[in-house]
Short mmCIF file of C-alpha atoms and ligand atoms in Angstrom, two decimals:
data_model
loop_
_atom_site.label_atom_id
_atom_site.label_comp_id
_atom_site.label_asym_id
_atom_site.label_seq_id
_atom_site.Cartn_x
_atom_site.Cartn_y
_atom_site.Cartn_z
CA UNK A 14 0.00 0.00 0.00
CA UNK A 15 1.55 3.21 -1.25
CA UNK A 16 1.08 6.86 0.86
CA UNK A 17 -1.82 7.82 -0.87
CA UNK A 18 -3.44 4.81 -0.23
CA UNK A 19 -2.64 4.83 3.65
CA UNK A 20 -3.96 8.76 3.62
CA UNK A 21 -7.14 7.99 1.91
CA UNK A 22 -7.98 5.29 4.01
CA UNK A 23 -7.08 7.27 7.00
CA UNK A 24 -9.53 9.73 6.48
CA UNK A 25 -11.81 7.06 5.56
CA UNK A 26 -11.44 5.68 8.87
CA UNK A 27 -11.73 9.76 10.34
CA UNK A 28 -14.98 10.55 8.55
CA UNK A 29 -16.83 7.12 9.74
CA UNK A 30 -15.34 8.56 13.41
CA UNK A 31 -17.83 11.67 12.31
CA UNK A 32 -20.66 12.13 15.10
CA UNK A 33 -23.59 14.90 14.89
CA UNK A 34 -23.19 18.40 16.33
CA UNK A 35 -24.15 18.33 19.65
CA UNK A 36 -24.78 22.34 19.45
CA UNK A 37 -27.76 22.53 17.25
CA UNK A 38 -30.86 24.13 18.62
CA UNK A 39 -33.84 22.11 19.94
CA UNK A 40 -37.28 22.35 18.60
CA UNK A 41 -38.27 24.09 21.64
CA UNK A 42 -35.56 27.11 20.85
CA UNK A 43 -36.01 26.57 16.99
CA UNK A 44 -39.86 27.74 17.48
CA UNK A 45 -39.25 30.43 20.10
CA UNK A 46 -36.25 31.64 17.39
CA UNK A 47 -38.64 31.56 14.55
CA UNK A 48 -41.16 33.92 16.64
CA UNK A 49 -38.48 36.32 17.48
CA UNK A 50 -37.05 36.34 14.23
CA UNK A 51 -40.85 37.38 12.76
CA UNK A 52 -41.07 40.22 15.79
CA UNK A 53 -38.00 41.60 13.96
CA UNK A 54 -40.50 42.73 10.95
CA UNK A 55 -42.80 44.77 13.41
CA UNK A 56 -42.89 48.26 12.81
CA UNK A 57 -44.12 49.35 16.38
CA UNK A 58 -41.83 51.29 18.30
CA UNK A 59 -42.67 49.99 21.67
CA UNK A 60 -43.41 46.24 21.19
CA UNK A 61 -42.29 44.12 18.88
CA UNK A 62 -43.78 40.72 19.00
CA UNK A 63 -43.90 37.26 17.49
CA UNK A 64 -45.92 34.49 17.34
CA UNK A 65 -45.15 30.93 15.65
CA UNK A 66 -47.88 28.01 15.72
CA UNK A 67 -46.54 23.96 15.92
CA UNK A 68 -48.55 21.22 15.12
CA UNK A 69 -48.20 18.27 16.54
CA UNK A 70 -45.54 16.85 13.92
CA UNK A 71 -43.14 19.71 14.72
CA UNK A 72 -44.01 21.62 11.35
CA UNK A 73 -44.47 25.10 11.79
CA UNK A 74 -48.38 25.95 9.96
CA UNK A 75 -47.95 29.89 10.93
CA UNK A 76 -46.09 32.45 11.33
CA UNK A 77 -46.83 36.43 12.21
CA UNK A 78 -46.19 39.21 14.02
CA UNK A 79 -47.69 42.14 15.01
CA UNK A 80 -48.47 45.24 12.58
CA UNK A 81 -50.63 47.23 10.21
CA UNK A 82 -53.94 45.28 8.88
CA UNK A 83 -52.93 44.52 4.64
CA UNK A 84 -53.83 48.02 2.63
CA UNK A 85 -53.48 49.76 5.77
CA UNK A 86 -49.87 51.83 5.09
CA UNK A 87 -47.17 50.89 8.22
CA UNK A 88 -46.45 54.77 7.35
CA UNK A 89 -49.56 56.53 7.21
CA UNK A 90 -51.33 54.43 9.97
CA UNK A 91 -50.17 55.97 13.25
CA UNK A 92 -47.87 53.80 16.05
CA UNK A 93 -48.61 56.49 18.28
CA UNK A 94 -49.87 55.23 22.22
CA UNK A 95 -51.69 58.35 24.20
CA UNK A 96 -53.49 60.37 21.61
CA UNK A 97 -56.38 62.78 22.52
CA UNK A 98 -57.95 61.19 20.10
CA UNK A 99 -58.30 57.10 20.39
CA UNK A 100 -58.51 57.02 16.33
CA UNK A 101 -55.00 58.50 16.46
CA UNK A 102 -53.17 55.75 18.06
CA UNK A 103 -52.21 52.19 17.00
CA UNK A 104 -54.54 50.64 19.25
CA UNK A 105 -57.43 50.43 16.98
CA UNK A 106 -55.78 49.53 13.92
CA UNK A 107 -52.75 47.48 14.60
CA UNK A 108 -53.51 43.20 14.07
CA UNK A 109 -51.40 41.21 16.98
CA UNK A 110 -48.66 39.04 16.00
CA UNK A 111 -51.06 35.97 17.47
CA UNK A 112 -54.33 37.00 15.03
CA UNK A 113 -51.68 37.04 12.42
CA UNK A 114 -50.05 33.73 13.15
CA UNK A 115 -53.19 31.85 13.00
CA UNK A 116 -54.93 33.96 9.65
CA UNK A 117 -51.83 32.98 8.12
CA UNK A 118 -51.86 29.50 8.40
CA UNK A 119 -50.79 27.35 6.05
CA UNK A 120 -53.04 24.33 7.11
CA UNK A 121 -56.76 23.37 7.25
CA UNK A 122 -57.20 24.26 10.85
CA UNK A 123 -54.59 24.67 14.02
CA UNK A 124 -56.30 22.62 16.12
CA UNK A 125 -54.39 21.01 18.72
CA UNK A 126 -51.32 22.84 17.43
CA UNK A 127 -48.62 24.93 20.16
CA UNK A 128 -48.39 28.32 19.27
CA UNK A 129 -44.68 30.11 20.72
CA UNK A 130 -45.02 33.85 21.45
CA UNK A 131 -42.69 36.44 22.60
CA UNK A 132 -45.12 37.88 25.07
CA UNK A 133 -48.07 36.52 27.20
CA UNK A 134 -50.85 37.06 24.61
CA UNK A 135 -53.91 39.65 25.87
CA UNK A 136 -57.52 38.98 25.96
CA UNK A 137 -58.29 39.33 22.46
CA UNK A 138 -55.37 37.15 21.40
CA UNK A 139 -56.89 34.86 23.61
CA UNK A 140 -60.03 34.42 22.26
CA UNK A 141 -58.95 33.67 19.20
CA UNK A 142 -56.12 31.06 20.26
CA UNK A 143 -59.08 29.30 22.32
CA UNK A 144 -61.83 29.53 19.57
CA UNK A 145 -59.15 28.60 16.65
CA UNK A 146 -58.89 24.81 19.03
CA UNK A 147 -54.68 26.08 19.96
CA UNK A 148 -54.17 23.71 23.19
CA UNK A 149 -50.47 25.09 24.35
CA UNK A 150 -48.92 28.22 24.76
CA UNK A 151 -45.37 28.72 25.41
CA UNK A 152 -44.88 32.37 25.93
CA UNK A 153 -41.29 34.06 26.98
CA UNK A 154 -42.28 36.91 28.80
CA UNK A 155 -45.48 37.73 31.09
CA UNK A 156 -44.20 41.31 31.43
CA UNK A 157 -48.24 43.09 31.16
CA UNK A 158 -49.32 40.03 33.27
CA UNK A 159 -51.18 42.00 36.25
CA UNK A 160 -53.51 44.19 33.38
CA UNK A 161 -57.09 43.29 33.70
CA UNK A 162 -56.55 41.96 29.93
CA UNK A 163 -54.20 39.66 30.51
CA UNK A 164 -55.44 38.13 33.49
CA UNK A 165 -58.67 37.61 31.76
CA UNK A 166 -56.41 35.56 29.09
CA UNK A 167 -55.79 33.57 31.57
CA UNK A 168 -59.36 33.08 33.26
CA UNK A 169 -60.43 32.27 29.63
CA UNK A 170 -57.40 30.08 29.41
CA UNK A 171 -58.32 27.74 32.52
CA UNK A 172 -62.02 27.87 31.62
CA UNK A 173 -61.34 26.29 28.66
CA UNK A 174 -58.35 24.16 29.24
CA UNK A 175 -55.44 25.87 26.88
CA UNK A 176 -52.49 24.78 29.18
CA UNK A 177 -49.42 28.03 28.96
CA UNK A 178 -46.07 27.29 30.23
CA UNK A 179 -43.21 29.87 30.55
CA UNK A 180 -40.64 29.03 28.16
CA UNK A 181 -37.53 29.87 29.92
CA UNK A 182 -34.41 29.66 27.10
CA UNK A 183 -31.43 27.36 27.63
CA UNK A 184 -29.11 30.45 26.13
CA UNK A 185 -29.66 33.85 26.06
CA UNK A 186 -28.70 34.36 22.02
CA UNK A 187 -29.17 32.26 19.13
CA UNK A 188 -27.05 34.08 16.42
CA UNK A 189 -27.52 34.34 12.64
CA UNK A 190 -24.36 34.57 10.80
CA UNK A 191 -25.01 35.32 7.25
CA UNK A 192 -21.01 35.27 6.87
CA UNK A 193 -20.59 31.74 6.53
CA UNK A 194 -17.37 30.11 5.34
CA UNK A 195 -19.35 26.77 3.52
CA UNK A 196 -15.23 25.95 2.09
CA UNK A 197 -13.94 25.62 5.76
CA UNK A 198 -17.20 23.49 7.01
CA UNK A 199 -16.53 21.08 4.64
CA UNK A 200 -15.20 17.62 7.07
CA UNK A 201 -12.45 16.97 4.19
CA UNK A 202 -10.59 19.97 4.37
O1 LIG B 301 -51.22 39.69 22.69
C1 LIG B 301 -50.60 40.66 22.20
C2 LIG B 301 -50.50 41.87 22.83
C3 LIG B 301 -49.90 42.92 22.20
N1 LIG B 301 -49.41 42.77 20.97
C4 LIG B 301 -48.84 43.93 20.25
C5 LIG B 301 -49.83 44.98 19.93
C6 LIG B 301 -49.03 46.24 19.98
O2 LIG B 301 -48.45 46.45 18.69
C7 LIG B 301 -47.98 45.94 21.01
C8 LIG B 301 -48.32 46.43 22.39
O3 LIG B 301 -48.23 47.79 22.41
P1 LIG B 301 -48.44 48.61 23.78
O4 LIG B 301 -48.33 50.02 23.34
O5 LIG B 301 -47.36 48.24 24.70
O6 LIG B 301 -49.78 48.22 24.31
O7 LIG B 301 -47.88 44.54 21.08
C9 LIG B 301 -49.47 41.56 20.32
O8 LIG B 301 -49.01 41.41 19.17
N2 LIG B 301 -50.05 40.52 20.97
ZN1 ZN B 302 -53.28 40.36 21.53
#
């Protein structure tokens, strides 16, 4: 057996020693990521949230996050909070990322399906997670929890058995690195 021959069947031998990454995210963080990621294309100043519904295969069936209704301009609709006038501020135009998540589906129905949200979704949110059959909620922050809306979420929530969970996350980033060397990540170099 010449050189060459030993070398190639060393790292023969080296890539059948190959084991998965052991860093990869879980489905758990890959949902939570996916509903922070959509947050990043809210236009609201103050809030940006997220929403991502799971069905019960682990496929993601929608996505959304919270802004403008379609036809409604993100710059001519106002983001504004305390206005003299209530038809001034964002309050009675702008669609939560929740409503979104679940008019965009990309299924029959969500029925029985997890939906992952940046923050603890408010009474209106919740009547539509309970009446569109969502059974989980896995929510990251419960930061307007004490508001009369939210804690009627949650009497609707127990009422009508939708079981919510604080997700708290394993790391405190998950980083996108659109600079990606694919050359160097190849096993044979
Ligand atoms: O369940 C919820 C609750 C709120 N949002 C959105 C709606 C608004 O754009 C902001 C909240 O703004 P505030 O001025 O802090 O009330 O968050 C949502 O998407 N889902
Ligand atoms: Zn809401």
């Amino acid at each position: 057996m010449d050189i060459s021959e030993m070398t190639a069947n060393m790292s023969l031998q080296d890539e059948t020693k190959l084991k998965k990454r052991e860093d990869y995210i879980d489905w758990q963080e890959y949902f939570m990521a996916t509903a922070f990621l959509a947050a990043k294309r809210s236009k609201d100043p103050s809030y940006q949230v997220g929403a991502c519904i799971v069905n019960k295969d682990n496929k993601i069936v929608g996505i959304g996050y919270n802004g403008m209704p379609i036809g409604c301009s993100d710059d001519e609709f106002p983001w504004a909070k305390k206005t003299p006038s209530p038809l001034d501020s964002k309050y009675l135009y702008v669609c939560h990322a929740e409503m979104n998540a679940i008019m965009n589906k990309n299924s029959a129905d969500v029925k029985d399906c997890t939906i992952y949200v940046g923050l603890f979704p408010c009474n209106e949110c919740a009547k539509m997670i309970i009446q569109a059959g969502i059974t989980k909620i896995y929510y990251l922050s419960d930061g307007k929890g004490d508001r009369p809306s939210y804690v009627a979420s949650k009497r609707m929530f127990d009422a009508a058995g939708v079981d919510y969970k604080q997700y708290v996350p394993k790391r405190s980033k998950i980083e996108i690195n659109f600079n990606v060397d694919w050359d160097a990540m190849s096993p044979s170099k």
